[in-house]
Short mmCIF file of C-alpha atoms in Angstrom, two decimals:
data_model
loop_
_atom_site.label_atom_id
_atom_site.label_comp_id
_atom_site.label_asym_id
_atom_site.label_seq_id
_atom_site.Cartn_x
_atom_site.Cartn_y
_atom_site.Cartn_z
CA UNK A 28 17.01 -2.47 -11.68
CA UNK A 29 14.59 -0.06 -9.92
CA UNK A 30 10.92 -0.74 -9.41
CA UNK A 31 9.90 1.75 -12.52
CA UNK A 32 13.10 -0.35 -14.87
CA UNK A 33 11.13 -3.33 -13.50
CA UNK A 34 7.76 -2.76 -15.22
CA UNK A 35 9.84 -0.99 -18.76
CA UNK A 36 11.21 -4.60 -18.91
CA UNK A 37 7.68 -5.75 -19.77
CA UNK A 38 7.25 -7.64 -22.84
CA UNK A 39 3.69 -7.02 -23.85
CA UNK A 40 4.09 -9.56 -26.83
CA UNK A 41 4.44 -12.22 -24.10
CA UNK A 42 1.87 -14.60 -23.71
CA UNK A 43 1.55 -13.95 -19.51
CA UNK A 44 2.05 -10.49 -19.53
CA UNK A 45 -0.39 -10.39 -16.56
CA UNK A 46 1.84 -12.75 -14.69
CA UNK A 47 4.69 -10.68 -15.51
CA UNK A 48 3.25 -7.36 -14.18
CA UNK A 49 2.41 -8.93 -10.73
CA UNK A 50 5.57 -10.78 -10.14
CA UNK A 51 6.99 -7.08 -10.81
CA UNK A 52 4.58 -5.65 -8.17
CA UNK A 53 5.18 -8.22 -5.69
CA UNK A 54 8.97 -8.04 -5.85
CA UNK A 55 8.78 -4.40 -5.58
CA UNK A 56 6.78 -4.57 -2.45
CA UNK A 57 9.13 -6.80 -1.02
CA UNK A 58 11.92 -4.78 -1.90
CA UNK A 59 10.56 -1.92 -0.23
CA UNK A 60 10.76 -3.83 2.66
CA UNK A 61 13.43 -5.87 2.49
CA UNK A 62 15.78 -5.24 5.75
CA UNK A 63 13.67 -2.02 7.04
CA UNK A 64 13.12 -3.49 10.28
CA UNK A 65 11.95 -0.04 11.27
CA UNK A 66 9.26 -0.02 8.87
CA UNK A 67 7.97 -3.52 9.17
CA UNK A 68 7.40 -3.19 12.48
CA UNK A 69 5.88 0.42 12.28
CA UNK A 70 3.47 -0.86 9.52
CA UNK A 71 2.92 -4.52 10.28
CA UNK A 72 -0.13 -4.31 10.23
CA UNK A 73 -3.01 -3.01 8.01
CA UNK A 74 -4.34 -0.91 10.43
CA UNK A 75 -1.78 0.91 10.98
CA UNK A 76 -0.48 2.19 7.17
CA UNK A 77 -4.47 3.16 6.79
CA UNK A 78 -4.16 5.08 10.04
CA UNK A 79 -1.11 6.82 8.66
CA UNK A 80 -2.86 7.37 5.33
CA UNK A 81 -6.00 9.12 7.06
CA UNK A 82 -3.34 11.64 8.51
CA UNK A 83 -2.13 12.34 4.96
CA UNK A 84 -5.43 12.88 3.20
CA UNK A 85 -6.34 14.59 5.94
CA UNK A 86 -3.61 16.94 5.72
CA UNK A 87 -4.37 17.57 2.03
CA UNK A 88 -7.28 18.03 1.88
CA UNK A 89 -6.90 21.16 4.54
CA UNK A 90 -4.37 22.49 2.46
CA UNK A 91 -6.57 21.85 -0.77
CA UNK A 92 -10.41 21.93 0.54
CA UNK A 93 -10.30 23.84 3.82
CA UNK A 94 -11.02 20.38 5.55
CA UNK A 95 -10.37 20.49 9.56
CA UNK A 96 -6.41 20.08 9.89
CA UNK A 97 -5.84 16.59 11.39
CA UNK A 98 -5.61 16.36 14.81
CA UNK A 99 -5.23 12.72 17.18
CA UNK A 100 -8.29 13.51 18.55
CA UNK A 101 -10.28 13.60 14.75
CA UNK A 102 -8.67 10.50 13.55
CA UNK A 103 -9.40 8.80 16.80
CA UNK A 104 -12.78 9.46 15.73
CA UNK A 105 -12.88 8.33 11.81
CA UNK A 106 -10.69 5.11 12.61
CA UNK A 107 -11.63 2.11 13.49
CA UNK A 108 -9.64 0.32 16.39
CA UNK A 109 -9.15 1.67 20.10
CA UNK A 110 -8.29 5.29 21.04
CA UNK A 111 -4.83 4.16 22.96
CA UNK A 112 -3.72 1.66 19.78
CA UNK A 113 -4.03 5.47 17.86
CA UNK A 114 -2.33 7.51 20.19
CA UNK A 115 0.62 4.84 20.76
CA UNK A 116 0.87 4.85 16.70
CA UNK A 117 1.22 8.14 16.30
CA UNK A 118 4.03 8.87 18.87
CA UNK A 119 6.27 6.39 17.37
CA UNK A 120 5.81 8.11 14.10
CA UNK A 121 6.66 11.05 16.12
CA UNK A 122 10.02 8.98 17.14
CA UNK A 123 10.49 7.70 13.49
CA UNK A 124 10.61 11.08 12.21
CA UNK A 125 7.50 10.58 9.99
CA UNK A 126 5.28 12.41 11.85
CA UNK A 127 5.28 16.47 13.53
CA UNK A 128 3.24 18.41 15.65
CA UNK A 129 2.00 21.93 15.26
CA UNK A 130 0.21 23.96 17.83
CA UNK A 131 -2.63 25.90 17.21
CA UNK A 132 -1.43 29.58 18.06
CA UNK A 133 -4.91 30.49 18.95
CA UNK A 134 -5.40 27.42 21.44
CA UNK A 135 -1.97 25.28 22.66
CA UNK A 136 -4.40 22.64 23.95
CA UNK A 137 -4.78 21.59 20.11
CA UNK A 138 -1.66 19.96 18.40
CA UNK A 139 -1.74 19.42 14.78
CA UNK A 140 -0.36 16.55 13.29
CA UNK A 141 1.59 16.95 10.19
CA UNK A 142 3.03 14.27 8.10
CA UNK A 143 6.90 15.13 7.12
CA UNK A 144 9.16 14.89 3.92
CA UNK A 145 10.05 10.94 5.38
CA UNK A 146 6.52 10.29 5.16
CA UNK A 147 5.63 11.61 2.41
CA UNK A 148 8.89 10.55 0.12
CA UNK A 149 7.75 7.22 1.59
CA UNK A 150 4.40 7.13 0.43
CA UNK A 151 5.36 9.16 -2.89
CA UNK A 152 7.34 5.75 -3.85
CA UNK A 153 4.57 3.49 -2.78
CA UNK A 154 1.81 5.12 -4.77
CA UNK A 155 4.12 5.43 -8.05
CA UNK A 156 4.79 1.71 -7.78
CA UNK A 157 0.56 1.10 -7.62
CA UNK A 158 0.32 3.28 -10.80
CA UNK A 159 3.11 1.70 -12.60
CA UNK A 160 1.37 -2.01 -11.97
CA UNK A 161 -2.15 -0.36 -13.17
CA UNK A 162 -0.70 1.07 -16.40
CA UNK A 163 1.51 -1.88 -17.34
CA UNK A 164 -1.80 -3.97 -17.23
CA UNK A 165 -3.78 -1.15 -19.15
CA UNK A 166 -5.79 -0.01 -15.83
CA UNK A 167 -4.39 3.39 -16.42
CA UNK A 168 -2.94 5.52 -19.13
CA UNK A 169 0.67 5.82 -18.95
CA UNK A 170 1.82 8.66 -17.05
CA UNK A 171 0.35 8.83 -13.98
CA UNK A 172 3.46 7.22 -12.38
CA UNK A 173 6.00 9.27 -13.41
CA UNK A 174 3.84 12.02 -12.90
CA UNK A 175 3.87 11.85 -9.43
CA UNK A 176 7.55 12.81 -9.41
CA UNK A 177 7.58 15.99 -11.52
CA UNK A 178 4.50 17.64 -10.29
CA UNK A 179 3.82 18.69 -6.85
CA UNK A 180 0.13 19.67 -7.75
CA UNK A 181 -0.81 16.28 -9.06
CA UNK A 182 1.00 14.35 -5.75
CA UNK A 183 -1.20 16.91 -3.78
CA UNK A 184 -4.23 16.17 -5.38
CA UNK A 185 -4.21 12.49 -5.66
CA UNK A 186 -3.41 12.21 -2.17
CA UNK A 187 -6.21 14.45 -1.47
CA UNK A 188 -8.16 12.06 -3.34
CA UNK A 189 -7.11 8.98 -1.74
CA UNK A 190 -9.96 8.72 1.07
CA UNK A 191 -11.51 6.83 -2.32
CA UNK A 192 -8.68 3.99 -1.67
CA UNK A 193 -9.05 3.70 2.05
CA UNK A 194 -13.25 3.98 2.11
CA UNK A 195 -13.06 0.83 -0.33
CA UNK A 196 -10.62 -1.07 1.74
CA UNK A 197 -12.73 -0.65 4.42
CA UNK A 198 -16.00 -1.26 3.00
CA UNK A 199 -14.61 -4.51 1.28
CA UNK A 200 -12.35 -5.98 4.50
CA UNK A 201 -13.37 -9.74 4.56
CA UNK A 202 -14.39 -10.04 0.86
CA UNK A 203 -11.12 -11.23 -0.02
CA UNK A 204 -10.68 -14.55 1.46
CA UNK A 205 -7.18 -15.74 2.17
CA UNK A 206 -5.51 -12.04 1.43
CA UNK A 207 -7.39 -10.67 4.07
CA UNK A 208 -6.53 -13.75 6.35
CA UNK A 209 -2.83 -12.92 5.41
CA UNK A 210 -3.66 -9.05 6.02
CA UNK A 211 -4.66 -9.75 9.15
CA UNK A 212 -1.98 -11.18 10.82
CA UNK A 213 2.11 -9.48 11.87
CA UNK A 214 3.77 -9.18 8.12
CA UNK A 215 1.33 -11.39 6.75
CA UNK A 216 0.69 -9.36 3.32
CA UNK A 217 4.54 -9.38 3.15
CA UNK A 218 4.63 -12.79 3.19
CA UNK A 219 1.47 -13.53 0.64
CA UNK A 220 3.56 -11.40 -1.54
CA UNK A 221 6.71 -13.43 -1.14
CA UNK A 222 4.00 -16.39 -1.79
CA UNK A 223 2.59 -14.85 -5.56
CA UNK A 224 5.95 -13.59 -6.55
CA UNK A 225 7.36 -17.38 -6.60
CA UNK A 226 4.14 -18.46 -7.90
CA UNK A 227 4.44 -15.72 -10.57
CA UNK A 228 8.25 -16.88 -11.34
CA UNK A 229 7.41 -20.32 -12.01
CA UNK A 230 3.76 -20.21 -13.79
CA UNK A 231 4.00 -21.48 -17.46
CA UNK A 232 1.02 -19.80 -19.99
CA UNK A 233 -1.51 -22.05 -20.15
CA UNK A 234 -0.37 -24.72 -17.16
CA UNK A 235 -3.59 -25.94 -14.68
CA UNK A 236 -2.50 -26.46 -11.22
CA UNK A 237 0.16 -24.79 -8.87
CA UNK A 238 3.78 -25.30 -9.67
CA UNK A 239 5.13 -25.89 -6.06
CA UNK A 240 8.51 -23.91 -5.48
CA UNK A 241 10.82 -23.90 -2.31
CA UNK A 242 10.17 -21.01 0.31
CA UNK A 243 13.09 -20.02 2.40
CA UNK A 244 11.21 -19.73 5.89
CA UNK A 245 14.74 -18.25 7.49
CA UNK A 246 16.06 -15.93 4.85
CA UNK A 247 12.09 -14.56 4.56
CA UNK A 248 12.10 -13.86 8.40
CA UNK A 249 15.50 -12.49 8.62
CA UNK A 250 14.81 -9.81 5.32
CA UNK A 251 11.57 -9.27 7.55
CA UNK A 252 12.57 -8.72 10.91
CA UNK A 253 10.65 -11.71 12.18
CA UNK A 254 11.68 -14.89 13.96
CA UNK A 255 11.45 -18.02 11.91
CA UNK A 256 9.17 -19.34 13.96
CA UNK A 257 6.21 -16.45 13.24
CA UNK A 258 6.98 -17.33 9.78
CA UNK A 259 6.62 -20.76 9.94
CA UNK A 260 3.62 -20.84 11.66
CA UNK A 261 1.70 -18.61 9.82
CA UNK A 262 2.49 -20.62 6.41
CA UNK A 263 1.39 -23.83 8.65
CA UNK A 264 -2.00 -22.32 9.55
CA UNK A 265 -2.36 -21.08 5.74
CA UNK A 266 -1.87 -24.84 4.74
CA UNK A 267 -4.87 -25.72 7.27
CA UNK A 268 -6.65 -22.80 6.17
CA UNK A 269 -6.46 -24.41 2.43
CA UNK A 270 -5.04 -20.91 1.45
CA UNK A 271 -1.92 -23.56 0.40
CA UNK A 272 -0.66 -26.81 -0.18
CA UNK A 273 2.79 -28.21 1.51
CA UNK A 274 5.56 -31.14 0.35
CA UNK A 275 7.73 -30.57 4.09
CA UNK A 276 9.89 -33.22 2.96
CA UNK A 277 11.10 -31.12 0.12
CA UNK A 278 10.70 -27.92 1.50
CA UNK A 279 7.93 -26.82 -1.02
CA UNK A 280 4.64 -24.99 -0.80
CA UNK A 281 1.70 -23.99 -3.77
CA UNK A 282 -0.72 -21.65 -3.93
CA UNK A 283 -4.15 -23.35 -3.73
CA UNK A 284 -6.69 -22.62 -6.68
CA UNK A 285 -8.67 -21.00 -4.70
CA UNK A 286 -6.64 -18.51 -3.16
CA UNK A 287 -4.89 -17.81 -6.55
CA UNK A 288 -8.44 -16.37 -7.49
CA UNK A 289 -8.39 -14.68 -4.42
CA UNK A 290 -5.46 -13.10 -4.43
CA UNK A 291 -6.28 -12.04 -8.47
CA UNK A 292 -9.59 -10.52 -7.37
CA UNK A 293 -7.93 -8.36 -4.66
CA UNK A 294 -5.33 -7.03 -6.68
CA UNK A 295 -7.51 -5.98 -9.58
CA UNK A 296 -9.91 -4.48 -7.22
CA UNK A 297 -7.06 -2.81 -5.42
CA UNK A 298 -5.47 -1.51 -8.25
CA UNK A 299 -9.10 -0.25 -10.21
CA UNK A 300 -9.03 1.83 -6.96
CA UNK A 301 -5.23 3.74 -7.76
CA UNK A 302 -6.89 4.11 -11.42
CA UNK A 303 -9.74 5.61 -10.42
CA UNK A 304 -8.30 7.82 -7.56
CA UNK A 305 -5.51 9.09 -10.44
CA UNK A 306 -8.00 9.70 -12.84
CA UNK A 307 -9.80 11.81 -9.93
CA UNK A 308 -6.71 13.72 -9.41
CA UNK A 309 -6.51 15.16 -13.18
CA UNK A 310 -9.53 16.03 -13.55
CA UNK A 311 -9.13 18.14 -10.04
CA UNK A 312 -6.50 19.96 -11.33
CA UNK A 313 -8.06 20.31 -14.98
CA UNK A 314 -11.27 21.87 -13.33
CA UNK A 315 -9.18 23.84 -11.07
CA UNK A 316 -7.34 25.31 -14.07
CA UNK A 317 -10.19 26.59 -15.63
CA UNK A 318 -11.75 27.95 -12.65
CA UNK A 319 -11.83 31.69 -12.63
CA UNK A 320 -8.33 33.12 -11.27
CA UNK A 321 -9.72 34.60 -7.80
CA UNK A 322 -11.44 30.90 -7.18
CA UNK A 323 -7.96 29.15 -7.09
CA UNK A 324 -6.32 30.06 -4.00
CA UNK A 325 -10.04 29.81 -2.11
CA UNK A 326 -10.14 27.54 0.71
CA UNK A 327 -5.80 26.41 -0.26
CA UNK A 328 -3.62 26.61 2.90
CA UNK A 329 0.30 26.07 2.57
CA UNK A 330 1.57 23.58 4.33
#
């Protein structure tokens, strides 16, 4: 089953659809990164995918708005974090294939940074899984999702668009309790997915309380490209953090009350963000369709 199949499977007659649609999310995320060693450790942090996503919307918006092109030196200004961390981020994305460079024929001191097809195909699947989650729980008209696939201009434009997504993870970082404590920390929003999807699997409709269920510390860091250990602490401080609860004996964990809420909150805020950056993306292109002809191309640059 792929991650769209995952979401058609939906009953909507069920009485927890909700928990059904984020046990979907979370094992899709997880698939995603299931054995990419490569990618976990390129984007193990938050930091790092938003620094990625700058370059994109960056990028599109040039080609779409006659924004600057980005360069190292511009997103070294707009991001957060030291100049160096940036610049070391970028040229493994370089080695990864996920990232080019294009010199400025005018001035070979400047070097453009351009994301490529790997990139992109990447962050094409990543985005469609977002919009699936926000339709199947009515944040979104159907559509969007698939729409991503079968028109270039709409990809284009929501990416564009999707400064909207980063600004409000930035302006909210810290309001979310233990997700951003898991965020925060070497594969840690991996592993608070891992942590809802089992707590998704074994909620009943109507039950108070956390179900406990078993986690696998080993097969978890192994699918992750961590060591056991990393793992194992970071649940341990999570316990002491009251983020969870822990039977060791048996091998169990739960989600504590509290950071169920938590984790609820920053998923519907995350995904009201996707909505509203998809719904920004149509009406782009609608406006853009009944501009004048001459207007179109105006300020567009191909890639």
């Amino acid at each position: 089953m792929d991650l769209q199949e995952s979401f058609e499977a939906l009953d909507s007659r069920a009485p927890d659809t909700y928990a059904q649609a984020v046990e979907a999310y979370c094992d899709g995320i997880l698939r995603l990164h299931w054995n990419e060693r490569l990618i976990n450790k390129i984007f193990g942090r938050a930091l790092q995918s938003h620094a990625a996503g700058r370059l994109v919307v960056q990028h599109y918006q040039w080609q779409l708005r006659g924004a600057p092109r980005p360069t190292l030196a511009l997103l070294q200004r707009r991001m957060p974090g030291g100049a160096r961390t940036l610049a070391t981020f970028f040229a493994v994305l370089r080695l990864a294939g996920m990232v080019a460079v294009d010199i400025d024929p005018g001035d070979r001191r400047v070097r453009y940074l351009v994301p490529t097809p790997r990139l992109l195909d990447g962050l094409r699947t990543w985005v469609r899984h977002h919009l699936h989650c926000a339709e199947a729980l009515g944040a979104l008209p159907p559509g969007h999702a698939q729409r991503l696939d079968s028109d270039t201009d709409y990809f284009a434009a929501f990416l564009a668009g999707a400064d909207h997504i980063l600004d409000r993870l930035a302006e909210t970082r810290g309001r979310f309790g233990g997700w951003d404590w898991f965020d925060q920390r070497d594969g840690g929003g991996r592993i608070a997915m891992l942590l809802l999807r089992e707590h998704c699997r074994v909620h009943r409709p109507g039950e108070e309380g956390s179900t406990p269920f078993p986690l696998r510390a080993s097969e978890l860091a192994q699918r992750l490209g961590f060591s056991h250990s990393h793992v194992r602490n970071l649940v341990n401080e999570a316990t002491a953090q009251g983020h969870l609860t822990q039977d060791a004996p048996r091998g169990l964990v739960a989600l504590t009350p509290r950071f169920q809420a938590e984790l609820q909150i920053w998923l519907q805020h995350l995904l009201g963000w996707f909505a509203e950056t998809a719904a920004m993306a149509q009406h782009h292109l609608q406006a853009r369709s009944q501009a004048p002809t001459h207007n179109k191309a105006a300020g567009v640059h191909n890639p």
